[in-house]
Short mmCIF file of C-alpha atoms in Angstrom, two decimals:
data_model
loop_
_atom_site.label_atom_id
_atom_site.label_comp_id
_atom_site.label_asym_id
_atom_site.label_seq_id
_atom_site.Cartn_x
_atom_site.Cartn_y
_atom_site.Cartn_z
CA MET A 1 -111.08 56.84 218.31
CA THR A 2 -110.70 53.24 217.12
CA LYS A 3 -107.55 50.73 217.14
CA LYS A 4 -107.56 51.23 213.28
CA ASP A 5 -107.34 55.09 213.60
CA VAL A 6 -104.40 55.05 216.15
CA ARG A 7 -102.42 52.36 213.91
CA THR A 8 -102.73 54.50 210.96
CA ALA A 9 -101.68 57.57 212.79
CA VAL A 10 -98.62 56.05 214.34
CA SER A 11 -97.54 54.36 211.07
CA SER A 12 -98.14 57.46 209.10
CA SER A 13 -96.01 59.69 211.57
CA THR A 14 -93.14 56.83 211.69
CA ILE A 15 -93.06 56.84 207.60
CA GLY A 16 -92.83 60.76 207.88
CA THR A 17 -89.88 61.03 210.25
CA THR A 18 -88.24 58.10 208.33
CA ILE A 19 -88.46 60.10 205.16
CA GLU A 20 -87.22 63.32 207.11
CA TRP A 21 -83.97 61.71 208.70
CA TYR A 22 -83.48 59.61 205.21
CA ASP A 23 -83.08 62.89 203.58
CA PHE A 24 -80.98 64.51 206.30
CA PHE A 25 -78.61 61.54 206.55
CA LEU A 26 -78.36 61.49 202.85
CA TYR A 27 -77.59 64.95 202.40
CA GLY A 28 -75.16 64.85 205.37
CA THR A 29 -73.41 61.78 203.80
CA ALA A 30 -73.28 63.36 200.31
CA ALA A 31 -71.92 66.72 201.94
CA GLY A 32 -69.12 64.72 203.27
CA LEU A 33 -68.42 62.39 200.41
CA VAL A 34 -69.68 63.88 196.88
CA PHE A 35 -70.67 67.56 197.05
CA ASP A 36 -67.57 69.19 197.71
CA HIS A 37 -66.11 67.50 194.32
CA LEU A 38 -69.23 68.10 192.27
CA TYR A 39 -70.31 71.49 193.38
CA PHE A 40 -67.48 73.27 195.34
CA PRO A 41 -64.21 72.24 193.35
CA THR A 42 -61.94 74.69 194.99
CA GLY A 43 -58.67 72.57 194.70
CA ASP A 44 -58.20 72.66 198.49
CA SER A 45 -59.93 69.54 200.34
CA ILE A 46 -60.78 71.56 203.53
CA ILE A 47 -62.27 74.44 201.88
CA GLY A 48 -64.12 72.31 199.61
CA LEU A 49 -65.70 70.35 202.70
CA LEU A 50 -66.47 73.45 204.64
CA LEU A 51 -68.56 74.90 201.91
CA SER A 52 -70.23 71.55 201.33
CA TYR A 53 -71.12 71.43 205.08
CA GLY A 54 -72.12 75.04 204.94
CA THR A 55 -74.82 74.10 202.54
CA PHE A 56 -75.83 71.25 205.16
CA ALA A 57 -76.10 74.23 207.58
CA VAL A 58 -78.20 76.18 205.44
CA GLY A 59 -80.97 73.76 205.63
CA PHE A 60 -81.07 74.32 209.45
CA LEU A 61 -81.09 78.05 209.35
CA ALA A 62 -84.27 77.46 207.19
CA ARG A 63 -85.93 74.78 209.48
CA PRO A 64 -87.21 77.58 212.23
CA LEU A 65 -88.82 79.34 209.46
CA GLY A 66 -90.62 76.02 208.61
CA GLY A 67 -91.30 75.34 212.14
CA LEU A 68 -92.90 78.79 212.79
CA PHE A 69 -95.00 78.80 209.54
CA PHE A 70 -96.31 75.11 209.60
CA GLY A 71 -96.35 75.25 213.27
CA HIS A 72 -98.81 78.38 212.86
CA LEU A 73 -100.96 76.29 210.31
CA GLY A 74 -100.95 72.99 212.44
CA ASP A 75 -102.35 74.85 215.58
CA ARG A 76 -105.03 76.67 213.57
CA ILE A 77 -106.13 74.35 210.52
CA GLY A 78 -104.87 71.08 212.09
CA ARG A 79 -102.05 68.63 212.07
CA LYS A 80 -103.18 66.44 209.00
CA LYS A 81 -103.31 69.12 206.30
CA THR A 82 -100.02 70.63 207.31
CA LEU A 83 -98.15 67.27 207.15
CA VAL A 84 -99.23 66.43 203.75
CA THR A 85 -98.14 69.86 202.45
CA THR A 86 -94.86 69.50 204.34
CA MET A 87 -94.37 65.91 202.81
CA TYR A 88 -94.96 67.29 198.89
CA ILE A 89 -92.17 70.19 199.50
CA MET A 90 -89.73 67.86 200.84
CA GLY A 91 -90.21 65.01 198.24
CA ILE A 92 -89.87 67.56 195.35
CA ALA A 93 -86.79 69.15 196.71
CA THR A 94 -85.16 66.06 197.73
CA PHE A 95 -85.63 64.60 194.00
CA LEU A 96 -84.39 67.88 192.49
CA ILE A 97 -81.10 67.78 194.53
CA GLY A 98 -80.54 64.44 192.91
CA ALA A 99 -81.15 66.02 189.43
CA ILE A 100 -78.69 69.12 189.73
CA PRO A 101 -76.15 69.32 187.08
CA THR A 102 -72.51 69.57 188.33
CA TYR A 103 -70.27 72.78 188.62
CA GLU A 104 -68.55 71.83 185.54
CA GLN A 105 -71.83 71.55 183.66
CA ILE A 106 -73.40 74.87 184.51
CA GLY A 107 -71.01 76.84 186.80
CA ILE A 108 -71.89 78.71 189.88
CA TRP A 109 -75.69 78.10 189.19
CA ALA A 110 -74.78 74.42 190.24
CA PRO A 111 -74.17 75.54 194.19
CA ILE A 112 -76.84 78.25 193.83
CA ALA A 113 -79.63 75.74 192.83
CA LEU A 114 -78.15 73.21 195.60
CA ILE A 115 -78.31 76.08 198.32
CA LEU A 116 -81.89 76.93 197.15
CA LEU A 117 -83.37 73.34 197.27
CA ARG A 118 -81.52 72.84 200.54
CA ILE A 119 -83.46 75.82 202.04
CA ALA A 120 -86.65 74.46 200.59
CA GLN A 121 -85.91 71.00 201.98
CA GLY A 122 -85.21 72.76 205.41
CA ILE A 123 -88.38 74.61 205.39
CA ALA A 124 -90.46 71.36 204.79
CA ILE A 125 -88.50 69.38 207.40
CA GLY A 126 -89.20 72.37 209.94
CA GLY A 127 -92.77 71.66 209.89
CA GLU A 128 -92.52 68.00 209.71
CA TRP A 129 -91.16 66.68 212.90
CA GLY A 130 -93.41 68.60 215.29
CA GLY A 131 -96.53 67.36 213.47
CA ALA A 132 -95.27 63.72 213.27
CA VAL A 133 -94.62 63.53 216.88
CA LEU A 134 -98.11 65.00 217.75
CA LEU A 135 -99.92 62.44 215.44
CA SER A 136 -98.52 59.58 217.81
CA VAL A 137 -98.42 61.55 221.24
CA GLU A 138 -101.98 63.14 221.06
CA TYR A 139 -103.51 59.47 219.95
CA ALA A 140 -101.82 57.74 222.72
CA PRO A 141 -103.37 56.89 226.04
CA LYS A 142 -102.09 59.31 228.65
CA THR A 143 -99.90 56.65 230.56
CA ARG A 144 -98.12 55.52 227.32
CA ARG A 145 -97.14 58.85 225.71
CA GLY A 146 -93.48 58.10 226.01
CA PHE A 147 -93.75 54.70 224.05
CA PHE A 148 -96.23 55.99 221.31
CA GLY A 149 -94.08 58.88 221.01
CA SER A 150 -90.99 57.12 220.48
CA PHE A 151 -92.51 55.23 217.17
CA PRO A 152 -91.93 58.52 215.24
CA GLN A 153 -88.57 58.99 216.67
CA MET A 154 -87.61 55.49 215.39
CA GLY A 155 -87.82 57.21 211.81
CA LEU A 156 -84.26 58.45 212.99
CA ALA A 157 -82.73 54.81 212.93
CA PHE A 158 -84.93 53.59 210.13
CA GLY A 159 -83.73 56.66 207.86
CA LEU A 160 -80.08 56.36 209.15
CA LEU A 161 -80.23 52.70 208.06
CA LEU A 162 -81.85 53.37 204.72
CA GLY A 163 -79.42 56.35 204.01
CA THR A 164 -76.21 54.42 204.79
CA GLY A 165 -77.93 51.33 203.18
CA ALA A 166 -78.38 53.08 200.10
CA PHE A 167 -74.74 54.28 199.71
CA THR A 168 -73.43 51.10 200.59
CA LEU A 169 -75.58 49.30 198.01
CA LEU A 170 -74.16 51.83 195.46
CA ASN A 171 -70.77 51.41 196.47
CA LEU A 172 -70.75 47.54 196.10
CA SER A 173 -72.50 47.66 192.92
CA MET A 174 -70.69 50.21 190.66
CA SER A 175 -67.05 51.86 190.53
CA ASP A 176 -65.86 54.85 192.16
CA GLU A 177 -65.88 56.85 188.99
CA ALA A 178 -69.52 55.75 188.38
CA PHE A 179 -70.84 56.60 191.90
CA LEU A 180 -69.17 60.06 191.85
CA SER A 181 -70.38 60.52 188.49
CA TRP A 182 -74.29 59.63 188.51
CA GLY A 183 -74.63 56.67 191.18
CA TRP A 184 -75.09 58.77 194.27
CA ARG A 185 -78.18 60.53 192.38
CA ILE A 186 -80.05 57.24 192.66
CA ALA A 187 -80.27 57.48 196.49
CA PHE A 188 -81.96 60.86 196.23
CA PHE A 189 -84.33 59.75 193.58
CA PHE A 190 -85.54 56.71 195.75
CA SER A 191 -87.02 59.19 198.30
CA VAL A 192 -89.79 59.73 195.94
CA LEU A 193 -91.15 56.10 196.51
CA LEU A 194 -91.05 56.98 200.20
CA VAL A 195 -92.95 60.30 200.13
CA ILE A 196 -95.62 58.47 198.15
CA VAL A 197 -96.29 55.78 200.72
CA GLY A 198 -96.02 58.66 203.44
CA ILE A 199 -98.83 60.91 201.42
CA TYR A 200 -101.17 57.96 200.88
CA LEU A 201 -101.07 57.07 204.52
CA ARG A 202 -101.55 60.72 205.69
CA THR A 203 -104.74 61.15 203.54
CA LYS A 204 -106.24 58.37 205.40
CA ILE A 205 -105.84 59.78 209.10
CA ALA A 206 -108.49 61.78 211.02
CA GLU A 207 -107.51 64.85 212.81
CA THR A 208 -105.94 64.28 216.55
CA PRO A 209 -108.23 64.26 219.31
CA SER A 210 -106.26 66.86 221.25
CA PHE A 211 -106.82 69.23 218.43
CA ARG A 212 -110.51 68.36 217.90
CA ALA A 213 -110.89 68.89 221.79
CA ALA A 214 -109.05 72.28 221.50
CA GLN A 215 -111.08 73.53 218.63
CA LYS A 216 -114.28 72.60 220.55
CA GLN A 217 -113.40 74.35 223.99
CA VAL A 218 -111.76 77.63 222.56
CA GLU A 219 -113.99 78.87 219.98
CA SER A 220 -111.58 81.77 218.73
CA VAL A 221 -108.76 79.39 218.68
CA GLU A 222 -108.45 79.92 214.84
CA ARG A 223 -108.36 83.66 215.16
CA LYS A 224 -105.35 83.51 217.59
CA ILE A 225 -101.80 83.60 216.66
CA PRO A 226 -100.19 80.57 218.48
CA LEU A 227 -96.82 81.88 218.69
CA ALA A 228 -98.05 85.33 220.41
CA GLU A 229 -99.98 83.02 222.76
CA LEU A 230 -96.78 81.01 223.60
CA LEU A 231 -94.88 84.31 224.31
CA LYS A 232 -97.57 85.82 226.58
CA ASP A 233 -97.70 82.65 228.81
CA ARG A 234 -94.94 82.91 231.24
CA LEU A 235 -94.78 78.93 231.77
CA SER A 236 -94.61 78.39 228.00
CA ARG A 237 -91.77 81.04 227.80
CA ARG A 238 -89.87 78.98 230.49
CA HIS A 239 -90.50 75.62 228.59
CA LEU A 240 -89.44 77.07 225.28
CA LEU A 241 -86.20 77.84 227.00
CA LEU A 242 -85.94 74.31 228.72
CA GLY A 243 -86.84 72.66 225.44
CA MET A 244 -84.18 74.42 223.39
CA GLY A 245 -81.59 73.82 226.00
CA THR A 246 -82.02 70.18 226.17
CA ARG A 247 -82.64 69.95 222.24
CA TYR A 248 -79.28 71.53 221.89
CA ALA A 249 -77.57 68.66 223.79
CA GLU A 250 -79.35 66.13 221.73
CA GLY A 251 -78.65 67.76 218.25
CA VAL A 252 -74.84 67.88 219.15
CA ALA A 253 -74.67 64.15 220.16
CA TYR A 254 -76.49 62.88 217.00
CA ASN A 255 -74.59 64.93 214.64
CA LEU A 256 -71.29 64.13 216.39
CA LEU A 257 -71.99 60.37 216.18
CA ALA A 258 -73.84 60.16 213.13
CA VAL A 259 -72.58 62.74 210.57
CA PHE A 260 -69.24 64.18 211.52
CA ILE A 261 -68.04 60.58 212.27
CA ILE A 262 -67.81 60.00 208.49
CA THR A 263 -65.26 62.63 208.08
CA PHE A 264 -63.30 61.91 211.31
CA ALA A 265 -63.22 58.06 210.84
CA THR A 266 -62.04 58.18 207.03
CA GLY A 267 -59.90 61.37 207.35
CA THR A 268 -58.27 60.91 210.67
CA ALA A 269 -58.40 57.45 211.67
CA GLY A 270 -57.98 55.82 208.33
CA PHE A 271 -60.85 53.65 207.66
CA SER A 272 -62.96 53.53 204.55
CA GLN A 273 -66.16 55.04 203.80
CA LEU A 274 -67.48 51.48 203.33
CA GLU A 275 -66.32 50.30 206.70
CA VAL A 276 -67.81 53.52 208.57
CA LEU A 277 -71.07 53.20 206.71
CA LEU A 278 -71.49 49.51 207.72
CA SER A 279 -70.69 50.37 211.39
CA LEU A 280 -73.38 53.04 211.13
CA MET A 281 -76.06 50.70 209.73
CA ILE A 282 -75.22 47.96 212.39
CA SER A 283 -75.62 50.78 215.28
CA ALA A 284 -78.72 52.00 213.52
CA VAL A 285 -80.47 48.52 214.12
CA ALA A 286 -79.39 49.08 217.84
CA LEU A 287 -80.86 52.43 217.61
CA ALA A 288 -84.24 51.38 216.37
CA VAL A 289 -84.46 48.66 219.36
CA PHE A 290 -83.57 51.03 222.22
CA ILE A 291 -85.76 54.07 221.03
CA PRO A 292 -88.79 52.24 222.17
CA VAL A 293 -87.57 50.55 225.14
CA TRP A 294 -86.05 53.90 226.71
CA GLY A 295 -89.60 55.67 225.51
CA ARG A 296 -91.61 53.24 227.69
CA VAL A 297 -89.20 53.46 230.47
CA SER A 298 -90.04 57.32 230.37
CA ASP A 299 -93.68 56.16 231.20
CA ALA A 300 -92.51 54.70 234.39
CA ILE A 301 -90.22 57.18 235.58
CA PRO A 302 -89.87 60.93 235.03
CA ARG A 303 -88.70 61.63 231.39
CA ARG A 304 -86.36 64.41 232.64
CA ILE A 305 -84.35 61.87 234.40
CA VAL A 306 -84.38 59.46 231.30
CA PHE A 307 -83.27 62.29 229.13
CA GLY A 308 -80.86 63.86 231.54
CA SER A 309 -79.02 60.40 232.13
CA GLY A 310 -78.37 59.98 228.26
CA ALA A 311 -76.95 63.37 228.14
CA LEU A 312 -74.47 62.81 231.08
CA ILE A 313 -73.50 59.48 230.25
CA LEU A 314 -72.76 60.76 226.56
CA VAL A 315 -70.29 63.35 227.92
CA ALA A 316 -68.61 61.11 230.36
CA ILE A 317 -67.66 58.62 227.24
CA VAL A 318 -67.34 60.92 224.13
CA TYR A 319 -63.40 61.31 224.74
CA PRO A 320 -62.68 57.76 225.52
CA ALA A 321 -65.00 57.00 222.36
CA PHE A 322 -63.15 59.25 219.84
CA TRP A 323 -59.61 57.90 221.18
CA ALA A 324 -60.80 54.07 220.82
CA ILE A 325 -61.74 55.05 217.14
CA GLN A 326 -58.45 56.08 216.44
CA LEU A 327 -56.75 52.71 217.18
CA GLY A 328 -57.84 51.42 213.89
CA SER A 329 -59.88 48.52 214.70
CA TRP A 330 -63.39 48.15 212.89
CA LEU A 331 -64.81 46.06 215.59
CA LEU A 332 -63.78 48.56 218.07
CA LEU A 333 -65.24 51.32 215.88
CA THR A 334 -68.59 49.37 215.52
CA GLY A 335 -68.64 48.66 219.24
CA VAL A 336 -68.25 52.35 220.20
CA LEU A 337 -70.88 53.41 217.61
CA VAL A 338 -73.33 50.64 218.97
CA VAL A 339 -73.04 51.71 222.41
CA ALA A 340 -72.97 55.40 222.27
CA LEU A 341 -75.26 55.89 219.20
CA GLY A 342 -77.53 52.79 219.43
CA VAL A 343 -77.91 52.45 223.18
CA ILE A 344 -76.96 55.68 225.08
CA TYR A 345 -78.14 58.21 222.73
CA PRO A 346 -81.80 56.77 222.59
CA LEU A 347 -82.15 57.74 226.30
CA MET A 348 -82.55 61.23 224.97
CA TYR A 349 -84.30 60.53 221.92
CA GLY A 350 -86.78 58.08 222.90
CA SER A 351 -88.14 59.89 225.51
CA MET A 352 -87.91 63.46 223.71
CA ALA A 353 -91.15 63.28 221.61
CA ALA A 354 -93.50 63.02 224.78
CA PHE A 355 -91.04 65.19 226.96
CA TYR A 356 -91.84 68.20 224.44
CA ALA A 357 -95.38 67.54 223.75
CA GLU A 358 -96.28 67.92 227.45
CA LEU A 359 -94.51 71.24 227.67
CA PHE A 360 -97.28 73.04 225.93
CA PRO A 361 -100.97 73.04 225.64
CA PRO A 362 -102.71 71.72 222.66
CA ALA A 363 -103.89 74.88 221.16
CA THR A 364 -99.97 75.99 220.96
CA ARG A 365 -98.24 72.69 221.02
CA TYR A 366 -97.36 72.44 217.29
CA SER A 367 -95.94 75.80 217.48
CA GLY A 368 -94.12 75.21 220.69
CA ILE A 369 -92.26 72.00 219.77
CA SER A 370 -91.55 73.16 216.34
CA ILE A 371 -89.60 76.36 217.69
CA VAL A 372 -88.01 74.03 220.28
CA TYR A 373 -86.77 71.62 217.94
CA GLN A 374 -85.73 73.64 215.12
CA VAL A 375 -84.36 76.90 216.70
CA SER A 376 -81.83 74.80 218.46
CA GLY A 377 -81.14 72.85 215.62
CA ILE A 378 -79.34 75.64 213.88
CA PHE A 379 -76.41 75.43 216.26
CA ALA A 380 -76.83 71.92 217.55
CA SER A 381 -77.20 70.17 214.25
CA GLY A 382 -76.60 72.37 211.35
CA MET A 383 -73.23 73.93 212.70
CA THR A 384 -71.79 70.96 214.42
CA PRO A 385 -70.17 69.35 211.31
CA PHE A 386 -69.01 72.49 210.18
CA ILE A 387 -67.38 73.69 213.26
CA LEU A 388 -65.76 70.39 214.12
CA THR A 389 -64.49 69.96 210.58
CA TRP A 390 -62.79 73.46 210.87
CA LEU A 391 -61.41 72.73 214.35
CA LEU A 392 -59.87 69.28 213.19
CA GLY A 393 -58.46 70.93 210.12
CA GLY A 394 -55.38 72.14 211.85
CA PHE A 395 -54.72 68.90 213.22
CA GLY A 396 -53.99 66.60 210.41
CA LEU A 397 -57.22 66.43 208.69
CA ASN A 398 -56.08 68.45 205.82
CA ALA A 399 -53.39 65.94 204.92
CA ALA A 400 -55.45 62.92 205.64
CA LEU A 401 -58.08 64.40 203.06
CA ARG A 402 -55.37 65.03 200.66
CA ASN A 403 -53.92 61.43 201.09
CA ARG A 404 -57.54 60.05 200.64
CA GLU A 405 -58.03 61.86 197.33
CA CYS A 406 -54.68 61.10 196.03
CA GLY A 407 -55.36 57.41 196.88
CA SER A 408 -58.15 55.08 196.01
CA GLY A 409 -61.02 57.62 195.50
CA ILE A 410 -64.34 57.86 197.36
CA PHE A 411 -64.51 54.19 198.10
CA ARG A 412 -61.60 51.86 198.65
CA HIS A 413 -62.84 48.40 197.28
CA GLY A 414 -61.26 45.24 198.44
CA GLU A 415 -59.93 46.25 201.90
CA SER A 416 -60.89 43.72 204.53
CA LEU A 417 -63.74 44.84 206.96
CA LEU A 418 -61.67 43.50 209.78
CA ARG A 419 -58.06 45.15 210.91
#
């Protein structure tokens, strides 16, 4: 194993998760801003938004299927081949989402196509995260797994930055009508360029040392079913539950702060989408900085302490944070997101890759961490925006959304960024 091998593996895993989170945040943003108008025109803002977020949740229902299927392949035939396959599927699905005609053009087939492609995207992403993480962790020295494992986690920040940046750039370069009509599709088509780079890098990597060692030590590893081996082992069953519980806390935190915040800040607090997207872009920069910082810290102190500290701090500040956002100050909104999403949340996310990888042996590791991440994601990530939108609908969001639609459209140009 040379330094070049390590650099290629780490860069490949980071590019892969960047694409994953770019697509994820892109869809989440479009679900809140565009899809309810183009694919679910019910005449009721809340119903349309709930249906739109429903397709967002469908992708998370498909992710465990992808995690099980590609986790099985990754433990049997290797990480490399599996990750190349998931990237092809994800790139094609994302591109086609950008090409779907609207409800007015093809009727009910428009939302059906959106749902089917979201399922394909979810299946591909379900196998992506676990393999990308293992590329870094299994190439890392034992004493630096937290730091190396934090690099693919940085894909979250890069994807968030690219996703918000794409919509912000489109907002500034075209009218509201053009953006709603065709401009939003450009952001989805851009994903193809990222996929090409990711596939190129993944064809250059060698299989991870841990997987090669597992193949040599256990001659029958390819004939075993990794999921069955996980469920047979008492410690692995316990670690599956531990992982899913902690993943639930992390998923709710992220979707509250990075996805639902768009609807809340624009619908309830009165900010424009441009203001919120700019705040998220700034917090994404802080997120990219602190993910490796806390990943490195988790090499020095127990990872469970680093992860648990982030969860407890976020629980303590979530209510004050949302109260502060409603005061209407853009500077305060940005400060809240930078602290909560950019500094505190990475305590969990920066240490998570190595934390989960160390829960399982190499022969079943891909399946184990994929199940942990994707099964909990159904409730932690997929349902969070949906549930929060439904809960908030009875407390003024309905009226706020109606006012937004009757006002200046999807984006309000010319507003000052500082209130």
